[in-house]
PDB file of C-alpha atoms in Angstrom:
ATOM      1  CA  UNK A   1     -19.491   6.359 -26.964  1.00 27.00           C
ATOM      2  CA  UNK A   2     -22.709   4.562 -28.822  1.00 27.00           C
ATOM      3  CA  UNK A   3     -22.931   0.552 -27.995  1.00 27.00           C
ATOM      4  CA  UNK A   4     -21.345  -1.560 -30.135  1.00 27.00           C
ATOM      5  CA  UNK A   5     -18.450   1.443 -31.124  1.00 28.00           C
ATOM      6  CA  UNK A   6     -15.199   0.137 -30.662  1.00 36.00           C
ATOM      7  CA  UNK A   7     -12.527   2.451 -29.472  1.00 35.00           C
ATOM      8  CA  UNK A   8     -10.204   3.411 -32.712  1.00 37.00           C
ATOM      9  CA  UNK A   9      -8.083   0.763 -33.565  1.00 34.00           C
ATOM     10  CA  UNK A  10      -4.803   2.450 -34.860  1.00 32.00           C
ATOM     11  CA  UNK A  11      -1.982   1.188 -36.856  1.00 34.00           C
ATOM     12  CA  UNK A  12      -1.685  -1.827 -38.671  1.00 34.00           C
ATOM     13  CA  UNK A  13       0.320  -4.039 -37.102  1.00 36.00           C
ATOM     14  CA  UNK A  14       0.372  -7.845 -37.381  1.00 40.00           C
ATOM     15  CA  UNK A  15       0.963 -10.591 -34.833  1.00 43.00           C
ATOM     16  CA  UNK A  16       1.906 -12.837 -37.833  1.00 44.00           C
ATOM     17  CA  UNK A  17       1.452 -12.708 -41.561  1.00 42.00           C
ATOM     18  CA  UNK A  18      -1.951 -13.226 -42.108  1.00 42.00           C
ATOM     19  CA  UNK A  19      -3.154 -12.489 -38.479  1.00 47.00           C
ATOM     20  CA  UNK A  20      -6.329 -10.479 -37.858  1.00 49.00           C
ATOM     21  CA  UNK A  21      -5.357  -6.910 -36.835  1.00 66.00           C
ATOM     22  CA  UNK A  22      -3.931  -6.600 -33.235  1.00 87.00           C
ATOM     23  CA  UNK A  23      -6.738  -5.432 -30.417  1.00 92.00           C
ATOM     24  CA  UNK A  24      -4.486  -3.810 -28.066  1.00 96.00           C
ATOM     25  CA  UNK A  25      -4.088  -0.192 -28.811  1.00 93.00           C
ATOM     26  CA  UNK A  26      -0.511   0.336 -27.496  1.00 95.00           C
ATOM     27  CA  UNK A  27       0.744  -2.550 -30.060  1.00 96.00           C
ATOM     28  CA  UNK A  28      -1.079  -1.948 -32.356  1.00 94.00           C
ATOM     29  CA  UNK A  29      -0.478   2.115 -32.779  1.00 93.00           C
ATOM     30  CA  UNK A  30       3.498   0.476 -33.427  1.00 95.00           C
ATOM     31  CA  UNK A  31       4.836   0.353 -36.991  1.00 94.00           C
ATOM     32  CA  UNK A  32       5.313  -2.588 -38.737  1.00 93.00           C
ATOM     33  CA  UNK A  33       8.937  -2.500 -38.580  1.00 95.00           C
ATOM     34  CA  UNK A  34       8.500  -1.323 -35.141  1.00 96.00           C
ATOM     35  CA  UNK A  35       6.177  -4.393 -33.844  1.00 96.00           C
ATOM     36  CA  UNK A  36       8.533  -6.443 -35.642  1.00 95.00           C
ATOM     37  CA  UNK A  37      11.264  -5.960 -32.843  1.00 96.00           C
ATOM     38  CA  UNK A  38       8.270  -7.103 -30.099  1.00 97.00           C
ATOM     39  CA  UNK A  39       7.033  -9.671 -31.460  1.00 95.00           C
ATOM     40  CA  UNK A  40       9.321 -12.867 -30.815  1.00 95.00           C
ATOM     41  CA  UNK A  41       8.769 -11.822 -27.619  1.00 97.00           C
ATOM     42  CA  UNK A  42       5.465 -11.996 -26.841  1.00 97.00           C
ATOM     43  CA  UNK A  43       3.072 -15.140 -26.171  1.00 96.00           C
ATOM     44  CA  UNK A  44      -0.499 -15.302 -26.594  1.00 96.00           C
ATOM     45  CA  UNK A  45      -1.619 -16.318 -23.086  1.00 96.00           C
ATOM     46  CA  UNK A  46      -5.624 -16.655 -21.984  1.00 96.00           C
ATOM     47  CA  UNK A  47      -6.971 -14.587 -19.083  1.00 96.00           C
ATOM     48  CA  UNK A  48      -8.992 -16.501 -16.558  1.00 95.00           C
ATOM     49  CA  UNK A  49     -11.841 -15.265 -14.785  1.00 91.00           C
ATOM     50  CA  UNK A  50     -10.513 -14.162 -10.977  1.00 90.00           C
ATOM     51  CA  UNK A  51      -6.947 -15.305 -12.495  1.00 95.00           C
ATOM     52  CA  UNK A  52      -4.115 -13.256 -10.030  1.00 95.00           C
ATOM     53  CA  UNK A  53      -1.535 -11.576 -12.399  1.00 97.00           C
ATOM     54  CA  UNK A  54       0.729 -10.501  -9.247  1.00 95.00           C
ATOM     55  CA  UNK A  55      -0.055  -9.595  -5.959  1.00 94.00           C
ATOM     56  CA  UNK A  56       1.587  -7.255  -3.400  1.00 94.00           C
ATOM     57  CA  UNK A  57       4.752  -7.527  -2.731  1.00 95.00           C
ATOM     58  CA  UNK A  58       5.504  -9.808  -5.971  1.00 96.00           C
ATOM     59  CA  UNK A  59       8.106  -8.594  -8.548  1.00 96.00           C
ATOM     60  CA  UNK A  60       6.650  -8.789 -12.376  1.00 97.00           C
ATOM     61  CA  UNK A  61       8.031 -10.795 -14.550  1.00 97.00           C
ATOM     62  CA  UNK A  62       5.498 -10.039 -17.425  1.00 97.00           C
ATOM     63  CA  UNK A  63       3.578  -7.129 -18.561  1.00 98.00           C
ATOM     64  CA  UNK A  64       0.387  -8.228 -20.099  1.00 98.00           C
ATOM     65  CA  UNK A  65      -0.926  -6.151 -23.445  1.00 98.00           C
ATOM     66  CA  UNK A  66      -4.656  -6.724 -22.373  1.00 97.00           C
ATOM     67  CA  UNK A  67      -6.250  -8.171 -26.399  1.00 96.00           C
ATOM     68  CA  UNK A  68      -9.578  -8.798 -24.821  1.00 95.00           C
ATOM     69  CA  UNK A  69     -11.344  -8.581 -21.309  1.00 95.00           C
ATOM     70  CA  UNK A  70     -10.653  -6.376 -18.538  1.00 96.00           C
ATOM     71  CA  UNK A  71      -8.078  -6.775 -15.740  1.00 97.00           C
ATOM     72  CA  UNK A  72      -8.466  -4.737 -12.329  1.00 96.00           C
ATOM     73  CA  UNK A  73      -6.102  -3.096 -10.586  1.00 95.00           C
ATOM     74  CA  UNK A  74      -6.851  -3.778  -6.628  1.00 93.00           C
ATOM     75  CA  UNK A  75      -6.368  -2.523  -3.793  1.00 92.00           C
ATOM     76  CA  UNK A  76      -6.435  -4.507  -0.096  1.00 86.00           C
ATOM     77  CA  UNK A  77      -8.679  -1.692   2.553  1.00 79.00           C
ATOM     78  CA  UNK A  78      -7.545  -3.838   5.601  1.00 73.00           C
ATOM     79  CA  UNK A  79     -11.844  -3.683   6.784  1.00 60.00           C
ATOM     80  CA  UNK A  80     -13.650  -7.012   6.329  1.00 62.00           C
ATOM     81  CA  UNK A  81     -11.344  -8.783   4.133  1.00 63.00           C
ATOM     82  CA  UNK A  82     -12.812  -6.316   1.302  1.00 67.00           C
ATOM     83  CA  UNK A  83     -10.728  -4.776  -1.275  1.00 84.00           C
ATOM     84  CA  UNK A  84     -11.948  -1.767  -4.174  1.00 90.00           C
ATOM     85  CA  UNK A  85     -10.697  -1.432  -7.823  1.00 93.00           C
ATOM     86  CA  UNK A  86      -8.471   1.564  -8.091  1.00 94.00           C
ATOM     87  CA  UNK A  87      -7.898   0.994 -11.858  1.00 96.00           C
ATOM     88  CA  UNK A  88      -9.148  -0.867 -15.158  1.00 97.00           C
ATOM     89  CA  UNK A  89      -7.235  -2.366 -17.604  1.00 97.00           C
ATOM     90  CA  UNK A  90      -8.659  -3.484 -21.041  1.00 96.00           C
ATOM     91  CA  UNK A  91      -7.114  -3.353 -24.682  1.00 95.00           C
ATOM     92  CA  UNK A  92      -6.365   0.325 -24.234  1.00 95.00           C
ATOM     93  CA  UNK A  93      -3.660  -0.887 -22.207  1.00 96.00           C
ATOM     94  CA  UNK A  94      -1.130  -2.914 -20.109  1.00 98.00           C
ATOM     95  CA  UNK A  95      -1.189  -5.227 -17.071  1.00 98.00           C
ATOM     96  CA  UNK A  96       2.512  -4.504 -14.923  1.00 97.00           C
ATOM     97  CA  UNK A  97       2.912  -0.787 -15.840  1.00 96.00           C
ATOM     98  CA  UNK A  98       5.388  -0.196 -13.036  1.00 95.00           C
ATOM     99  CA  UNK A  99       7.272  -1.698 -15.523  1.00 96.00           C
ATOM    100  CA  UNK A 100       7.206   1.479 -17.854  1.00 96.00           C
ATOM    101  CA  UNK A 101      10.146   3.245 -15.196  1.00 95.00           C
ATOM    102  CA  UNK A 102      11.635  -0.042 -13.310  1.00 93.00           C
ATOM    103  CA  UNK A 103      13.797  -2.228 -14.212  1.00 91.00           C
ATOM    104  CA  UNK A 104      12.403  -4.513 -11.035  1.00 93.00           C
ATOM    105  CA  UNK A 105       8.992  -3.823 -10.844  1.00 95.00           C
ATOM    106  CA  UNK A 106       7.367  -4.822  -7.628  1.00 96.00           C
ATOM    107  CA  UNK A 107       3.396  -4.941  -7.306  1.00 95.00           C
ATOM    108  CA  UNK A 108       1.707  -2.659  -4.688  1.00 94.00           C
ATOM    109  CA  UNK A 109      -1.859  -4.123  -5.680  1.00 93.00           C
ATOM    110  CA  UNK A 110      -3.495  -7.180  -6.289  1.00 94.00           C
ATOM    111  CA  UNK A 111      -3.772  -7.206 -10.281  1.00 96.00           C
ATOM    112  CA  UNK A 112      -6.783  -9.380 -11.145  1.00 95.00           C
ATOM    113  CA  UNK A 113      -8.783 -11.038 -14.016  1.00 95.00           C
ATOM    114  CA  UNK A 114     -12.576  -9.221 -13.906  1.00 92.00           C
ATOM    115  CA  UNK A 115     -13.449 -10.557 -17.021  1.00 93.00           C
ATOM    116  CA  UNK A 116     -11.802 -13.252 -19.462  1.00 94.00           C
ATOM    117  CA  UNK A 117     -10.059 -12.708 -22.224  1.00 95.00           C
ATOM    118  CA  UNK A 118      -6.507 -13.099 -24.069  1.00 96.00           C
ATOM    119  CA  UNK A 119      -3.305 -10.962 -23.885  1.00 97.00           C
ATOM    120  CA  UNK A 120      -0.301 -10.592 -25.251  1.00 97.00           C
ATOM    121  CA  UNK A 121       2.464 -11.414 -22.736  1.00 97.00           C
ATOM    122  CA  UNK A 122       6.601 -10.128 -22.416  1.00 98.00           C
ATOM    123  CA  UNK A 123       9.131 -10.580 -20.303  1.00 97.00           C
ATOM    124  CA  UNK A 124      10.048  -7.550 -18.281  1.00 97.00           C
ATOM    125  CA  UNK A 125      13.796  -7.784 -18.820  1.00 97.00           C
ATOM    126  CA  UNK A 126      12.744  -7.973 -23.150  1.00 97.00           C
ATOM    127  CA  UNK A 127      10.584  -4.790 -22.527  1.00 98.00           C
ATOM    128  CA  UNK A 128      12.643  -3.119 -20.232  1.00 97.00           C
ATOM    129  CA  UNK A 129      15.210  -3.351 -23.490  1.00 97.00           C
ATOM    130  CA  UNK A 130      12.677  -2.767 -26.316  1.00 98.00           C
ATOM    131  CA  UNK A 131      11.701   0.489 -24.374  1.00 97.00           C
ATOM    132  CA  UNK A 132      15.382   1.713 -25.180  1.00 96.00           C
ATOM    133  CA  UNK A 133      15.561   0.409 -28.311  1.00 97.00           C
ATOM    134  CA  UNK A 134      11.798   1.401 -29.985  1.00 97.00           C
ATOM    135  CA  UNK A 135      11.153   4.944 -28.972  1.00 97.00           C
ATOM    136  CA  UNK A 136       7.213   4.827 -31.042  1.00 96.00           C
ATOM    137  CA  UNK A 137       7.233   2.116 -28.025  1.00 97.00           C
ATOM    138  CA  UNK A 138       8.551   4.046 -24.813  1.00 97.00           C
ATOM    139  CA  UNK A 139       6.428   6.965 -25.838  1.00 96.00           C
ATOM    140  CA  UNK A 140       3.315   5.291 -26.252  1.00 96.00           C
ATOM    141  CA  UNK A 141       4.006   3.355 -23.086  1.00 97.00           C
ATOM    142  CA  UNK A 142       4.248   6.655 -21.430  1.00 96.00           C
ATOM    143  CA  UNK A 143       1.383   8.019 -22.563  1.00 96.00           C
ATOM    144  CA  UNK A 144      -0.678   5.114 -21.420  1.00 97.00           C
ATOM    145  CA  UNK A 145       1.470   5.550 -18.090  1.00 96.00           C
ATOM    146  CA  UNK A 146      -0.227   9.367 -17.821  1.00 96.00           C
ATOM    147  CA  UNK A 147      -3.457   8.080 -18.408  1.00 96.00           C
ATOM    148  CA  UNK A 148      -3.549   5.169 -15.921  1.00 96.00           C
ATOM    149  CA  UNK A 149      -2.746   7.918 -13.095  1.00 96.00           C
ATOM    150  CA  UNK A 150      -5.238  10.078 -13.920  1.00 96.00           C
ATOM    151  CA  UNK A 151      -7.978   6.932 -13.691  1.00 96.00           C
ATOM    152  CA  UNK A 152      -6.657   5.607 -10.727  1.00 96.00           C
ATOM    153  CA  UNK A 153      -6.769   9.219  -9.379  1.00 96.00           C
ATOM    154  CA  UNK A 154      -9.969   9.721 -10.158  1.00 96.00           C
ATOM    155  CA  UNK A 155     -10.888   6.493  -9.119  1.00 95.00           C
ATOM    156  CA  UNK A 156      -9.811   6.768  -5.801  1.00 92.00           C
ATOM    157  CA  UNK A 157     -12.159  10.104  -5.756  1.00 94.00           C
ATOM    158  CA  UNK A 158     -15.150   8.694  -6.592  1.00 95.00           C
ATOM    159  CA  UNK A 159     -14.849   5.642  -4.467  1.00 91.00           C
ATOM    160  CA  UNK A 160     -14.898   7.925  -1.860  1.00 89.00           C
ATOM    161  CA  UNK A 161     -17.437  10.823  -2.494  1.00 92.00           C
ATOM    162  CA  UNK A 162     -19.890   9.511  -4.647  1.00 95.00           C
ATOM    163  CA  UNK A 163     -22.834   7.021  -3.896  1.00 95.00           C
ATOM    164  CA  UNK A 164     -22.934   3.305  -4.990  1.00 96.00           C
ATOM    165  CA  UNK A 165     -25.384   3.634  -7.922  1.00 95.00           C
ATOM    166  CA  UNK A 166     -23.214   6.039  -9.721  1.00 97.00           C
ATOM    167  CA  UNK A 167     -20.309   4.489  -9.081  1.00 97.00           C
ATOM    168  CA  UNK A 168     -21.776   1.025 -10.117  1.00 97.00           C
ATOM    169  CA  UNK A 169     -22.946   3.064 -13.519  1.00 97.00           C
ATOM    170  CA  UNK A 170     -19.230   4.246 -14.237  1.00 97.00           C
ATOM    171  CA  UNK A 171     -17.725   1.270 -13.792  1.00 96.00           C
ATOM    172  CA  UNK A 172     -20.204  -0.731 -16.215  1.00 97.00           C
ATOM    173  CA  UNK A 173     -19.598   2.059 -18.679  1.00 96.00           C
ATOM    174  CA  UNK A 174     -16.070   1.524 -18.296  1.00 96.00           C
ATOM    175  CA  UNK A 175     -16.009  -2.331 -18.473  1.00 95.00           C
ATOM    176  CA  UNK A 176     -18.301  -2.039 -21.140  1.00 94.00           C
ATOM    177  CA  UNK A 177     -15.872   0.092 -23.382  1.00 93.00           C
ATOM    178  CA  UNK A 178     -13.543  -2.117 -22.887  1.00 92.00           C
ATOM    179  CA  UNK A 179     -15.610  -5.396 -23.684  1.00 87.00           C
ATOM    180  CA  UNK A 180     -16.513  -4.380 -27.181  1.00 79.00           C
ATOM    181  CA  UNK A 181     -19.899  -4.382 -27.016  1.00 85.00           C
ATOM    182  CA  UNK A 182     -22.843  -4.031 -24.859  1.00 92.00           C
ATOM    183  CA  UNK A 183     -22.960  -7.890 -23.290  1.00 93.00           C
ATOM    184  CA  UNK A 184     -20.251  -8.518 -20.710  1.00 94.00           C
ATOM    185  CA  UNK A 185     -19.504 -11.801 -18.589  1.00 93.00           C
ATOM    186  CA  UNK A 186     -20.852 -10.078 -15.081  1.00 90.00           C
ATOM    187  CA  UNK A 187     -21.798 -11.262 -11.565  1.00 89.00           C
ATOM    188  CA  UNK A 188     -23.321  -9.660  -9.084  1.00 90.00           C
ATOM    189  CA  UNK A 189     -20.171 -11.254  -6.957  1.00 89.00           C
ATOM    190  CA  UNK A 190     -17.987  -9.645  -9.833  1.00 89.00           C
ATOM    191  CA  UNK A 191     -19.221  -6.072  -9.191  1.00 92.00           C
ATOM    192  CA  UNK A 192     -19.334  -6.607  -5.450  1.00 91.00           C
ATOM    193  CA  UNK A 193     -15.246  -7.443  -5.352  1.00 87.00           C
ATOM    194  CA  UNK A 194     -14.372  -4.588  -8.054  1.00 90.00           C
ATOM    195  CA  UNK A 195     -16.930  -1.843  -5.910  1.00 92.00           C
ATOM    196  CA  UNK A 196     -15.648  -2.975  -2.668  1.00 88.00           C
ATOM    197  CA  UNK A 197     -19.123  -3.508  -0.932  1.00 90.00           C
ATOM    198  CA  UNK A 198     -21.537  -6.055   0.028  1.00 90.00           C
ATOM    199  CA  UNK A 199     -23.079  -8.213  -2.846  1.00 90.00           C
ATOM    200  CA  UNK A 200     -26.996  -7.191  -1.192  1.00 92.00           C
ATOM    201  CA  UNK A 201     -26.106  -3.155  -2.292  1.00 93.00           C
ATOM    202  CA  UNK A 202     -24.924  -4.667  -5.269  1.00 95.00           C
ATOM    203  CA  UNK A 203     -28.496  -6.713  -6.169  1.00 94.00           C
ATOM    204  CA  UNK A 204     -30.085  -3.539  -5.015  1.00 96.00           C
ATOM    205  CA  UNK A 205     -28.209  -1.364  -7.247  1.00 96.00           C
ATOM    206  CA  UNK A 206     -28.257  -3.446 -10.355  1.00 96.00           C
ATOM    207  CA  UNK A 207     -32.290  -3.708  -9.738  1.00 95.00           C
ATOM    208  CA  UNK A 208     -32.600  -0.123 -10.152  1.00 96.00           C
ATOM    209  CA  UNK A 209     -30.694   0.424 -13.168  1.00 97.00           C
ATOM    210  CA  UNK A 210     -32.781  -2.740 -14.602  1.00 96.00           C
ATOM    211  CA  UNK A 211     -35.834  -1.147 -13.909  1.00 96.00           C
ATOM    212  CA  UNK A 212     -35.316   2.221 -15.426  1.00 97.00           C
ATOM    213  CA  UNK A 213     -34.105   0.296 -18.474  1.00 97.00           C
ATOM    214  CA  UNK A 214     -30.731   0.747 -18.306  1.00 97.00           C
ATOM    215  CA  UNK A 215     -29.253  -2.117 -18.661  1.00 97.00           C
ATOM    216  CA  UNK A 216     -30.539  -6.039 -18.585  1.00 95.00           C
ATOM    217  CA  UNK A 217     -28.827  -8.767 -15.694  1.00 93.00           C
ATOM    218  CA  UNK A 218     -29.131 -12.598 -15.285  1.00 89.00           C
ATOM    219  CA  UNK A 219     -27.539 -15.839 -15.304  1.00 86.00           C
ATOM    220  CA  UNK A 220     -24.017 -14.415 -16.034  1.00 88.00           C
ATOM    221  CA  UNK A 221     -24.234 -11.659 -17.706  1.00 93.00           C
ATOM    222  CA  UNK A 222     -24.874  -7.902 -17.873  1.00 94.00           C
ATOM    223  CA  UNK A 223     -26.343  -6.203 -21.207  1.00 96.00           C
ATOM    224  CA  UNK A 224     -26.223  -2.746 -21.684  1.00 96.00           C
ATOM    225  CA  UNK A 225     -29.346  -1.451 -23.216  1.00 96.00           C
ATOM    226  CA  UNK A 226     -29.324   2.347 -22.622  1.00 97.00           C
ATOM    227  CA  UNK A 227     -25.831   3.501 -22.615  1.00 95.00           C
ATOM    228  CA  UNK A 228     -26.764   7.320 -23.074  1.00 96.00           C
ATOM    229  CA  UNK A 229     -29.445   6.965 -19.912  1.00 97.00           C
ATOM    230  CA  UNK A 230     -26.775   4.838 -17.847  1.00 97.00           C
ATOM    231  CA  UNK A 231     -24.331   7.843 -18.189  1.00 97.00           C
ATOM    232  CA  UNK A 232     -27.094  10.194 -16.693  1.00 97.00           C
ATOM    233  CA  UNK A 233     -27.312   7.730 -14.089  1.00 97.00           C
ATOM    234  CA  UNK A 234     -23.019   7.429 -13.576  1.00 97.00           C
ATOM    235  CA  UNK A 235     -21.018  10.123 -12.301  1.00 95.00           C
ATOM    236  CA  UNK A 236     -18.792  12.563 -13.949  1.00 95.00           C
ATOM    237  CA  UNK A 237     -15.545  10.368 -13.389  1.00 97.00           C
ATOM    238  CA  UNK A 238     -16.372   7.802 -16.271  1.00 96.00           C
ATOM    239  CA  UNK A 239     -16.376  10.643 -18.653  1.00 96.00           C
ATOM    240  CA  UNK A 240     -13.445  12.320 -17.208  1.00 96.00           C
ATOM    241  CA  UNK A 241     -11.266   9.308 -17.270  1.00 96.00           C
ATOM    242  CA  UNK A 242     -12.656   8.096 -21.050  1.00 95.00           C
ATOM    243  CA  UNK A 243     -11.457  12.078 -22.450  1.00 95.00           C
ATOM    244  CA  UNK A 244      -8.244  11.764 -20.956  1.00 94.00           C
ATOM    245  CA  UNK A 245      -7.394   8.274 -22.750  1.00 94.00           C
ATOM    246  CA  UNK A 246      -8.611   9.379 -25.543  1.00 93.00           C
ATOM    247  CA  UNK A 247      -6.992  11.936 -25.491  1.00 92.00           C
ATOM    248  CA  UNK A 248      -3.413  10.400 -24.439  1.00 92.00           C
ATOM    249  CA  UNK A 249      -3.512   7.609 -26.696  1.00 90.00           C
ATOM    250  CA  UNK A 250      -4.200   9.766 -29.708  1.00 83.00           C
ATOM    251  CA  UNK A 251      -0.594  11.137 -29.074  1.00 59.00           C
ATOM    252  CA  UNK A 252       1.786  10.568 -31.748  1.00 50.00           C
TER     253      UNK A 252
END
């Protein structure tokens, strides 16, 4: 997709009379009448960089409708104290999708903030209940459920046949998708926990793609300049993944 092309925003649903129109695609695909069930349920809550959602072994209490930044799904490799996103969650989707088929949820990852933002936050128990009561809800939930498989799927793939510089590529296609725009709030430290490897093949990587114009890094940030020439230099798995949500949440 071009920079600065938002995924399709779908639906028309408000948090509030007045509000600007929801970011999150699962909530806001809902009808009105539909959303109006969810909504004195959910709280506005902010996302803090490196924030911890739930960790292993903890049972969710929330699910978290990502309305801006990205939240990674990771998992602990038991070498060096080093863990590797296995999934990305942004306003296409939901933090605590276990949730989607359990009634008690228990985390098998680490689900952390990559990059700040805002969601939309529910009790379990209330969306365990809404998912019987709002079917436009359970089936979109589903489809998001289908989706998030196939990335972390793929995901777990890549991580381990294909070299660091494409996989650093995907995943800044990826996060940039989901950050609405070309400028996203990235360390080098940021990439180096979500890739799993050493913050020196990180530098090293993120030099390359600088110099062949790719993309622009300093003091915090990460612009992406070239997003045609950084998907030459990415894999095939970020356009795999992006065709199969967009394909999924186009379902009725």
């Amino acid at each position: 997709m071009p920079i600065g092309v938002e995924w399709p925003a779908i639906g028309s649903a408000l948090v509030s009379a007045g509000a600007p129109l929801l970011r999150n695609r699962l909530l806001a695909a809902l009808a009105q009448s539909d959303f109006d069930n969810l909504r004195p349920h959910l709280t506005l809550v902010g996302l803090v960089d490196d924030q911890t959602l739930f960790g292993p072994g903890e049972v969710i209490e929330h699910v978290y409708f990502v309305e801006q930044g990205v939240v990674s799904l990771v998992a602990d490799t038991g070498a060096d104290d080093l863990g590797i996103e296995v999934g990305m969650i942004g306003r296409e989707g939901m933090a605590g999708v276990a949730s989607v088929i359990s009634d008690r949820p228990i985390a098998f990852h680490h689900t952390r903030v990559q990059m700040p933002g805002s969601a939309l936050r529910m009790p379990v128990a209330c969306f365990r209940r809404l998912l019987g009561s709002v079917p436009a809800l359970r089936e979109r939930c589903l489809c998001y459920l289908d989706a998030f498989v196939i990335q972390i799927a793929q995901t777990g793939a890549c991580n381990g046949r294909h070299h660091l510089p494409e996989r650093c590529a995907c995943w800044l296609l990826a996060a940039c998708d989901r950050a609405e725009g070309p400028e996203m709030p990235l360390t080098h430290d940021t990439l180096s926990a979500a890739l799993g490897v050493r913050r020196s093949g990180i530098t090293t990587t993120i030099g390359a793609l600088q110099e062949a114009g790719f993309i622009r890094s300093g003091r915090g940030k990460t612009v992406v300049l070239d997003h045609a020439g950084l998907e030459r230099a990415a894999c095939g798995c970020y356009r795999l993944v992006r065709n199969q949500f967009d394909r999924l949440l186009a379902c009725p």
